[in-house]
């Protein structure tokens, strides 16, 4: 008996390397989405284009099952140079698939092709190819433009490659997987003056130093010690290195905040602002504060996780991890999981080659994981949409 997935691996490996060589940034995935749309259509799958600009949704409905699920792959690359030499190295300067989204796109296409052939389920699956995961808001835009009105889902699933796990290994874990990813800005407005006469002005630089030095007391003294949270100051603009006798009027500080629960997220928003205002008051200056909510945390739903776990155990046997530490990174899959019960899984990418992890200039998706990833997606659909199993089993 032939195995349609095994038969497709050579093609999918070629495809993955072609996508790697032609990385496109968020909302610019023209070539990638053309390839996705063409391959879905060739497989006989109905496509919808244009959600989120370059987004593609493929819909495959088989039999009379009423359950509908969505599977998501992100398509975008990062604005960074590829430094490792490989035959399929990025052809575009300053752009690189350093997060393995070339692999994610390939896996979901592989599953779509296999399922369109085997047609071994009863129900509807939406293959969601998302633009702009890397901080540009692709998922939010797809949702805002009506993704779930056009394609309602009873559950949604996401997958990310993970170095450190074997390519035939997967982690499927209930609860928090990725943190919220929010930005904040503080501007301290004082009164600039001669560096030799600080008493004649209001120094925002010393205030900024106090604020930054105190920032970690939010984590250490306010947030529940059993709740993970991160606050980091990542940008600091003040004065001019060529004017070392001038105290400036303004200091601008910016950073990130991460949490796994809505409560801690609210606390971070409030406390960073309180610290900024309190510091400004202490120094007799003004603070302006802005907290920008970007991405909620990804928290795996119990029922969707149980369903993903069943498929994972079928495909990966004993190499399924049900406990795995969450990441302090964020993923805008959170917006999809806000619309339907969601589960986000980690597929092994093998050892970190030369220490290269996600977003490193030498990172690469591991082609050995293609078969396992395609089998996982395919089995998940076949089990999820088996037509006869009790939805709450
Ligand atoms: Zn990334
Ligand atoms: Zn990624």
Tab-separated table of C-alpha atoms and ligand atoms in Angstrom:
chain	number	residue	atom	x	y	z
A	1	UNK	CA	0.000	0.000	0.000
A	2	UNK	CA	1.382	3.399	-0.835
A	3	UNK	CA	1.689	6.050	1.817
A	4	UNK	CA	0.650	9.443	0.370
A	5	UNK	CA	2.572	11.333	3.061
A	6	UNK	CA	5.803	9.401	2.524
A	7	UNK	CA	5.394	9.815	-1.252
A	8	UNK	CA	5.171	13.601	-0.807
A	9	UNK	CA	8.228	14.160	1.415
A	10	UNK	CA	10.687	14.814	-1.419
A	11	UNK	CA	8.334	17.418	-2.926
A	12	UNK	CA	7.694	19.045	0.454
A	13	UNK	CA	11.424	19.209	1.253
A	14	UNK	CA	12.035	20.995	-2.070
A	15	UNK	CA	9.166	23.338	-1.302
A	16	UNK	CA	10.436	24.106	2.199
A	17	UNK	CA	13.875	24.992	0.858
A	18	UNK	CA	12.389	27.132	-1.900
A	19	UNK	CA	10.365	29.074	0.683
A	20	UNK	CA	13.482	29.416	2.817
A	21	UNK	CA	15.403	30.892	-0.120
A	22	UNK	CA	12.601	33.424	-0.795
A	23	UNK	CA	11.688	34.913	2.596
A	24	UNK	CA	9.048	37.658	2.705
A	25	UNK	CA	8.247	40.014	5.587
A	26	UNK	CA	4.847	40.404	7.241
A	27	UNK	CA	2.011	41.492	4.884
A	28	UNK	CA	4.445	41.198	1.943
A	29	UNK	CA	4.048	37.414	1.486
A	30	UNK	CA	2.975	37.766	-2.172
A	31	UNK	CA	5.091	34.986	-3.628
A	32	UNK	CA	4.521	32.680	-0.660
A	33	UNK	CA	0.750	33.124	-0.661
A	34	UNK	CA	0.633	32.605	-4.447
A	35	UNK	CA	2.404	29.265	-3.956
A	36	UNK	CA	0.097	28.321	-1.084
A	37	UNK	CA	-3.031	29.218	-3.073
A	38	UNK	CA	-1.840	27.392	-6.184
A	39	UNK	CA	-0.993	24.178	-4.324
A	40	UNK	CA	-4.288	24.201	-2.423
A	41	UNK	CA	-6.248	24.718	-5.643
A	42	UNK	CA	-4.305	21.989	-7.414
A	43	UNK	CA	-5.301	19.663	-4.570
A	44	UNK	CA	-8.969	20.518	-5.184
A	45	UNK	CA	-9.312	22.651	-2.062
A	46	UNK	CA	-11.518	25.781	-2.100
A	47	UNK	CA	-9.506	28.899	-1.348
A	48	UNK	CA	-10.277	32.367	-0.024
A	49	UNK	CA	-7.653	35.083	-0.423
A	50	UNK	CA	-7.207	38.579	0.909
A	51	UNK	CA	-7.908	38.294	4.642
A	52	UNK	CA	-5.059	40.215	6.250
A	53	UNK	CA	-3.901	41.150	2.746
A	54	UNK	CA	-1.806	38.122	1.910
A	55	UNK	CA	-3.688	35.577	4.051
A	56	UNK	CA	-5.007	32.401	2.435
A	57	UNK	CA	-7.714	30.118	3.824
A	58	UNK	CA	-8.223	26.711	2.238
A	59	UNK	CA	-11.425	24.852	3.055
A	60	UNK	CA	-11.881	21.114	2.682
A	61	UNK	CA	-15.300	19.712	3.495
A	62	UNK	CA	-15.872	15.971	3.344
A	63	UNK	CA	-18.995	13.953	4.212
A	64	UNK	CA	-21.794	15.274	6.408
A	65	UNK	CA	-19.973	15.772	9.712
A	66	UNK	CA	-20.902	19.108	11.265
A	67	UNK	CA	-17.748	19.779	13.265
A	68	UNK	CA	-15.357	22.404	11.876
A	69	UNK	CA	-11.765	23.021	12.891
A	70	UNK	CA	-9.062	25.499	11.868
A	71	UNK	CA	-5.355	24.744	11.517
A	72	UNK	CA	-2.976	27.683	11.382
A	73	UNK	CA	0.426	28.166	9.766
A	74	UNK	CA	2.331	31.460	9.717
A	75	UNK	CA	4.142	32.426	6.485
A	76	UNK	CA	6.329	35.446	7.293
A	77	UNK	CA	10.089	35.857	7.686
A	78	UNK	CA	12.184	38.279	9.735
A	79	UNK	CA	14.031	41.461	8.764
A	80	UNK	CA	17.522	40.121	9.481
A	81	UNK	CA	20.402	38.747	7.418
A	82	UNK	CA	21.065	35.025	7.013
A	83	UNK	CA	24.700	34.381	7.947
A	84	UNK	CA	24.958	30.597	7.581
A	85	UNK	CA	25.918	29.146	4.192
A	86	UNK	CA	23.472	26.618	2.799
A	87	UNK	CA	22.400	25.799	-0.749
A	88	UNK	CA	18.998	27.362	-0.153
A	89	UNK	CA	20.256	30.446	1.707
A	90	UNK	CA	18.042	33.550	1.533
A	91	UNK	CA	18.229	35.274	-1.842
A	92	UNK	CA	16.882	38.509	-0.350
A	93	UNK	CA	19.344	40.681	1.607
A	94	UNK	CA	18.178	41.499	5.113
A	95	UNK	CA	15.334	38.965	5.080
A	96	UNK	CA	15.443	35.504	6.583
A	97	UNK	CA	13.258	32.619	7.699
A	98	UNK	CA	14.876	32.544	11.155
A	99	UNK	CA	11.794	31.276	12.983
A	100	UNK	CA	10.962	28.264	10.801
A	101	UNK	CA	7.706	29.620	9.356
A	102	UNK	CA	8.893	28.215	6.005
A	103	UNK	CA	8.544	24.829	7.724
A	104	UNK	CA	5.117	25.638	9.221
A	105	UNK	CA	3.760	26.625	5.795
A	106	UNK	CA	5.165	23.416	4.299
A	107	UNK	CA	3.699	21.151	6.997
A	108	UNK	CA	0.199	22.538	6.611
A	109	UNK	CA	0.368	22.314	2.815
A	110	UNK	CA	1.571	18.724	3.173
A	111	UNK	CA	-1.380	17.885	5.415
A	112	UNK	CA	-3.839	19.624	3.061
A	113	UNK	CA	-2.496	17.626	0.105
A	114	UNK	CA	-2.642	14.339	2.046
A	115	UNK	CA	-6.168	14.939	3.361
A	116	UNK	CA	-7.469	16.023	-0.049
A	117	UNK	CA	-6.264	12.657	-1.364
A	118	UNK	CA	-7.248	10.341	1.477
A	119	UNK	CA	-10.535	12.168	2.308
A	120	UNK	CA	-10.633	10.056	5.442
A	121	UNK	CA	-12.804	12.286	7.648
A	122	UNK	CA	-16.262	13.758	7.894
A	123	UNK	CA	-16.555	17.475	8.590
A	124	UNK	CA	-14.828	20.699	7.620
A	125	UNK	CA	-11.234	21.796	8.025
A	126	UNK	CA	-9.976	25.317	7.345
A	127	UNK	CA	-6.273	25.570	6.542
A	128	UNK	CA	-5.398	29.078	7.724
A	129	UNK	CA	-2.212	30.557	6.229
A	130	UNK	CA	-1.512	33.687	8.211
A	131	UNK	CA	0.626	36.695	7.279
A	132	UNK	CA	2.731	38.798	9.619
A	133	UNK	CA	3.072	36.773	12.806
A	134	UNK	CA	6.367	38.450	13.753
A	135	UNK	CA	5.018	41.510	15.535
A	136	UNK	CA	3.096	43.015	12.624
A	137	UNK	CA	-0.372	41.911	13.668
A	138	UNK	CA	-1.403	39.421	10.963
A	139	UNK	CA	-3.697	37.286	13.128
A	140	UNK	CA	-5.495	40.293	14.621
A	141	UNK	CA	-6.101	41.691	11.153
A	142	UNK	CA	-7.486	38.387	9.851
A	143	UNK	CA	-9.868	38.221	12.807
A	144	UNK	CA	-10.904	41.880	12.380
A	145	UNK	CA	-11.539	41.305	8.686
A	146	UNK	CA	-13.975	38.510	9.511
A	147	UNK	CA	-12.017	35.244	9.563
A	148	UNK	CA	-14.357	33.570	12.047
A	149	UNK	CA	-17.513	35.090	10.576
A	150	UNK	CA	-16.631	33.634	7.193
A	151	UNK	CA	-15.126	30.450	8.632
A	152	UNK	CA	-16.527	29.664	12.084
A	153	UNK	CA	-14.468	27.030	13.922
A	154	UNK	CA	-15.282	24.696	16.819
A	155	UNK	CA	-11.572	24.551	17.655
A	156	UNK	CA	-8.315	26.035	16.351
A	157	UNK	CA	-4.834	24.562	16.420
A	158	UNK	CA	-1.373	26.058	16.019
A	159	UNK	CA	2.092	24.535	15.807
A	160	UNK	CA	5.608	25.894	16.251
A	161	UNK	CA	8.960	24.212	15.750
A	162	UNK	CA	11.101	23.921	18.862
A	163	UNK	CA	14.855	23.269	18.927
A	164	UNK	CA	15.913	20.957	21.742
A	165	UNK	CA	13.118	18.460	21.102
A	166	UNK	CA	13.814	15.647	18.614
A	167	UNK	CA	12.176	15.978	15.163
A	168	UNK	CA	10.014	12.970	16.029
A	169	UNK	CA	8.995	14.490	19.334
A	170	UNK	CA	6.132	16.836	20.231
A	171	UNK	CA	4.969	18.727	23.308
A	172	UNK	CA	1.219	19.052	23.887
A	173	UNK	CA	0.523	20.801	27.167
A	174	UNK	CA	-2.606	22.258	28.711
A	175	UNK	CA	-2.460	25.823	30.060
A	176	UNK	CA	-0.063	28.726	29.332
A	177	UNK	CA	2.269	28.256	26.335
A	178	UNK	CA	3.324	31.776	25.380
A	179	UNK	CA	3.235	35.058	27.228
A	180	UNK	CA	1.347	38.222	26.464
A	181	UNK	CA	3.565	40.584	24.516
A	182	UNK	CA	2.917	44.257	25.240
A	183	UNK	CA	4.947	47.443	24.807
A	184	UNK	CA	5.214	50.463	27.077
A	185	UNK	CA	6.666	53.961	26.816
A	186	UNK	CA	7.519	56.483	29.494
A	187	UNK	CA	8.554	60.059	28.745
A	188	UNK	CA	10.026	62.110	31.598
A	189	UNK	CA	9.686	65.854	30.947
A	190	UNK	CA	11.876	68.067	33.088
A	191	UNK	CA	13.531	71.413	32.497
A	192	UNK	CA	16.859	71.325	30.693
A	193	UNK	CA	19.730	73.285	32.108
A	194	UNK	CA	23.512	73.653	32.263
A	195	UNK	CA	25.141	70.451	33.478
A	196	UNK	CA	27.067	72.533	36.008
A	197	UNK	CA	23.898	74.141	37.396
A	198	UNK	CA	21.416	71.280	37.982
A	199	UNK	CA	19.662	73.283	40.732
A	200	UNK	CA	18.392	75.716	38.079
A	201	UNK	CA	16.516	72.999	36.148
A	202	UNK	CA	14.586	69.757	36.709
A	203	UNK	CA	16.733	66.792	35.736
A	204	UNK	CA	14.845	64.008	33.915
A	205	UNK	CA	18.002	61.876	33.504
A	206	UNK	CA	18.386	61.126	37.211
A	207	UNK	CA	14.635	60.471	37.407
A	208	UNK	CA	14.927	57.995	34.528
A	209	UNK	CA	17.805	56.229	36.261
A	210	UNK	CA	15.757	55.906	39.458
A	211	UNK	CA	12.771	54.607	37.476
A	212	UNK	CA	14.786	51.949	35.632
A	213	UNK	CA	16.594	50.827	38.786
A	214	UNK	CA	13.213	50.442	40.531
A	215	UNK	CA	11.460	48.709	37.646
A	216	UNK	CA	12.279	45.173	38.801
A	217	UNK	CA	10.645	45.818	42.182
A	218	UNK	CA	7.337	45.371	40.311
A	219	UNK	CA	8.255	41.742	39.686
A	220	UNK	CA	9.930	41.259	43.072
A	221	UNK	CA	7.476	43.091	45.349
A	222	UNK	CA	4.103	43.399	43.621
A	223	UNK	CA	3.474	40.375	41.385
A	224	UNK	CA	2.644	37.035	43.030
A	225	UNK	CA	5.998	35.159	43.228
A	226	UNK	CA	4.259	32.059	41.834
A	227	UNK	CA	3.140	33.946	38.711
A	228	UNK	CA	5.738	34.458	35.954
A	229	UNK	CA	6.130	37.994	34.655
A	230	UNK	CA	8.767	39.999	32.811
A	231	UNK	CA	9.254	43.731	32.530
A	232	UNK	CA	12.254	45.038	30.596
A	233	UNK	CA	13.415	48.517	29.645
A	234	UNK	CA	14.800	48.060	26.123
A	235	UNK	CA	15.217	51.593	24.809
A	236	UNK	CA	16.562	54.763	26.410
A	237	UNK	CA	16.926	58.087	24.570
A	238	UNK	CA	18.306	61.196	26.254
A	239	UNK	CA	20.645	64.068	25.652
A	240	UNK	CA	23.517	64.047	23.205
A	241	UNK	CA	26.904	62.351	23.656
A	242	UNK	CA	28.459	65.438	22.025
A	243	UNK	CA	26.977	67.774	24.643
A	244	UNK	CA	28.207	66.503	27.977
A	245	UNK	CA	27.472	69.762	29.790
A	246	UNK	CA	23.767	69.833	28.927
A	247	UNK	CA	20.980	68.307	31.014
A	248	UNK	CA	18.188	67.606	28.482
A	249	UNK	CA	14.494	68.434	28.828
A	250	UNK	CA	13.271	64.962	27.959
A	251	UNK	CA	14.125	61.307	28.496
A	252	UNK	CA	12.233	58.657	26.566
A	253	UNK	CA	12.187	55.073	27.801
A	254	UNK	CA	10.485	52.077	26.230
A	255	UNK	CA	10.269	48.384	26.866
A	256	UNK	CA	8.246	45.210	26.940
A	257	UNK	CA	5.998	43.449	29.465
A	258	UNK	CA	5.095	39.746	29.517
A	259	UNK	CA	2.564	37.747	31.526
A	260	UNK	CA	0.518	34.548	31.332
A	261	UNK	CA	-2.707	35.707	32.968
A	262	UNK	CA	-5.033	38.680	32.394
A	263	UNK	CA	-4.610	39.689	36.040
A	264	UNK	CA	-0.806	39.892	35.930
A	265	UNK	CA	-1.043	41.671	32.578
A	266	UNK	CA	-3.325	44.290	34.186
A	267	UNK	CA	-0.958	44.610	37.137
A	268	UNK	CA	2.025	45.242	34.862
A	269	UNK	CA	0.142	47.925	32.968
A	270	UNK	CA	-0.890	49.658	36.171
A	271	UNK	CA	2.353	49.315	38.121
A	272	UNK	CA	4.758	50.520	35.415
A	273	UNK	CA	2.597	53.631	35.117
A	274	UNK	CA	2.393	54.108	38.870
A	275	UNK	CA	6.167	53.842	39.194
A	276	UNK	CA	6.664	56.362	36.384
A	277	UNK	CA	4.217	58.852	37.914
A	278	UNK	CA	5.616	58.348	41.417
A	279	UNK	CA	9.185	58.850	40.231
A	280	UNK	CA	8.204	61.994	38.340
A	281	UNK	CA	6.492	63.385	41.429
A	282	UNK	CA	9.562	62.632	43.521
A	283	UNK	CA	11.735	64.655	41.140
A	284	UNK	CA	9.190	67.397	40.481
A	285	UNK	CA	8.852	66.609	36.788
A	286	UNK	CA	6.143	65.242	34.485
A	287	UNK	CA	5.754	61.658	33.294
A	288	UNK	CA	3.774	60.574	30.244
A	289	UNK	CA	2.877	56.910	30.095
A	290	UNK	CA	1.558	54.668	27.367
A	291	UNK	CA	0.968	50.915	27.595
A	292	UNK	CA	0.291	49.269	24.237
A	293	UNK	CA	-1.513	45.926	24.406
A	294	UNK	CA	-0.208	43.921	21.486
A	295	UNK	CA	-0.774	40.172	21.949
A	296	UNK	CA	-2.632	38.272	24.693
A	297	UNK	CA	-1.076	35.113	26.180
A	298	UNK	CA	-1.566	31.751	24.447
A	299	UNK	CA	-3.302	29.472	26.962
A	300	UNK	CA	-4.198	25.978	25.757
A	301	UNK	CA	-7.840	25.001	26.285
A	302	UNK	CA	-8.356	21.683	28.124
A	303	UNK	CA	-10.689	20.072	25.566
A	304	UNK	CA	-8.690	21.157	22.483
A	305	UNK	CA	-5.496	19.987	24.198
A	306	UNK	CA	-7.010	16.568	24.933
A	307	UNK	CA	-7.931	16.241	21.256
A	308	UNK	CA	-4.458	17.296	20.076
A	309	UNK	CA	-2.878	14.949	22.594
A	310	UNK	CA	-4.828	11.980	21.249
A	311	UNK	CA	-3.515	12.638	17.736
A	312	UNK	CA	0.007	13.262	19.040
A	313	UNK	CA	0.074	9.974	20.941
A	314	UNK	CA	-1.084	8.160	17.844
A	315	UNK	CA	1.708	9.617	15.703
A	316	UNK	CA	4.570	10.119	18.160
A	317	UNK	CA	3.934	7.228	20.586
A	318	UNK	CA	6.072	7.602	23.682
A	319	UNK	CA	7.756	10.767	22.357
A	320	UNK	CA	4.961	13.050	23.447
A	321	UNK	CA	5.717	15.500	26.220
A	322	UNK	CA	2.765	16.583	28.314
A	323	UNK	CA	4.925	18.860	30.403
A	324	UNK	CA	7.104	21.521	28.812
A	325	UNK	CA	8.043	24.992	30.035
A	326	UNK	CA	6.085	27.868	28.490
A	327	UNK	CA	7.939	30.467	26.418
A	328	UNK	CA	8.215	34.137	27.379
A	329	UNK	CA	7.923	34.944	23.687
A	330	UNK	CA	4.481	35.732	22.275
A	331	UNK	CA	2.516	34.431	19.284
A	332	UNK	CA	-0.525	36.151	17.827
A	333	UNK	CA	-2.195	32.741	17.465
A	334	UNK	CA	-3.635	34.059	20.743
A	335	UNK	CA	-6.160	36.092	18.695
A	336	UNK	CA	-7.410	32.912	17.004
A	337	UNK	CA	-7.556	31.066	20.322
A	338	UNK	CA	-9.623	33.982	21.627
A	339	UNK	CA	-12.372	33.093	19.120
A	340	UNK	CA	-12.515	29.293	19.557
A	341	UNK	CA	-11.047	26.725	21.967
A	342	UNK	CA	-7.386	26.546	20.972
A	343	UNK	CA	-4.317	24.386	21.359
A	344	UNK	CA	-0.751	25.284	20.363
A	345	UNK	CA	1.823	22.500	20.162
A	346	UNK	CA	5.625	22.380	19.932
A	347	UNK	CA	7.114	20.137	17.239
A	348	UNK	CA	10.757	19.124	17.752
A	349	UNK	CA	13.372	20.711	15.485
A	350	UNK	CA	16.345	18.647	16.714
A	351	UNK	CA	19.390	19.981	18.542
A	352	UNK	CA	20.297	23.656	18.106
A	353	UNK	CA	22.911	23.507	15.314
A	354	UNK	CA	25.948	25.624	16.307
A	355	UNK	CA	23.828	26.991	19.137
A	356	UNK	CA	21.430	28.706	16.712
A	357	UNK	CA	17.989	29.180	18.244
A	358	UNK	CA	14.889	31.010	16.938
A	359	UNK	CA	15.718	34.457	15.450
A	360	UNK	CA	19.434	33.616	15.146
A	361	UNK	CA	21.134	34.479	11.833
A	362	UNK	CA	22.012	30.766	11.365
A	363	UNK	CA	18.656	29.214	12.346
A	364	UNK	CA	16.996	26.692	10.049
A	365	UNK	CA	13.878	24.548	10.100
A	366	UNK	CA	14.825	20.860	10.255
A	367	UNK	CA	13.555	18.945	7.217
A	368	UNK	CA	13.588	15.725	9.268
A	369	UNK	CA	10.540	17.120	11.067
A	370	UNK	CA	8.426	17.485	7.904
A	371	UNK	CA	7.065	13.942	7.871
A	372	UNK	CA	6.215	14.021	11.591
A	373	UNK	CA	4.538	17.421	11.388
A	374	UNK	CA	2.457	16.453	8.358
A	375	UNK	CA	1.409	13.209	10.047
A	376	UNK	CA	0.373	15.098	13.181
A	377	UNK	CA	-1.832	17.596	11.314
A	378	UNK	CA	-3.333	14.844	9.178
A	379	UNK	CA	-4.112	12.558	12.100
A	380	UNK	CA	-5.528	15.439	14.114
A	381	UNK	CA	-8.055	16.159	11.348
A	382	UNK	CA	-8.914	12.475	10.864
A	383	UNK	CA	-9.546	12.019	14.586
A	384	UNK	CA	-11.135	15.393	15.275
A	385	UNK	CA	-13.515	14.958	12.344
A	386	UNK	CA	-14.093	11.225	12.567
A	387	UNK	CA	-17.816	11.942	12.309
A	388	UNK	CA	-18.918	9.474	14.922
A	389	UNK	CA	-16.946	10.163	18.049
A	390	UNK	CA	-18.612	12.012	20.863
A	391	UNK	CA	-17.374	15.604	20.841
A	392	UNK	CA	-16.878	15.521	24.584
A	393	UNK	CA	-15.166	12.125	24.709
B	1	LIG	ZN1	9.623	34.252	15.592
B	2	LIG	ZN1	7.756	31.827	14.935
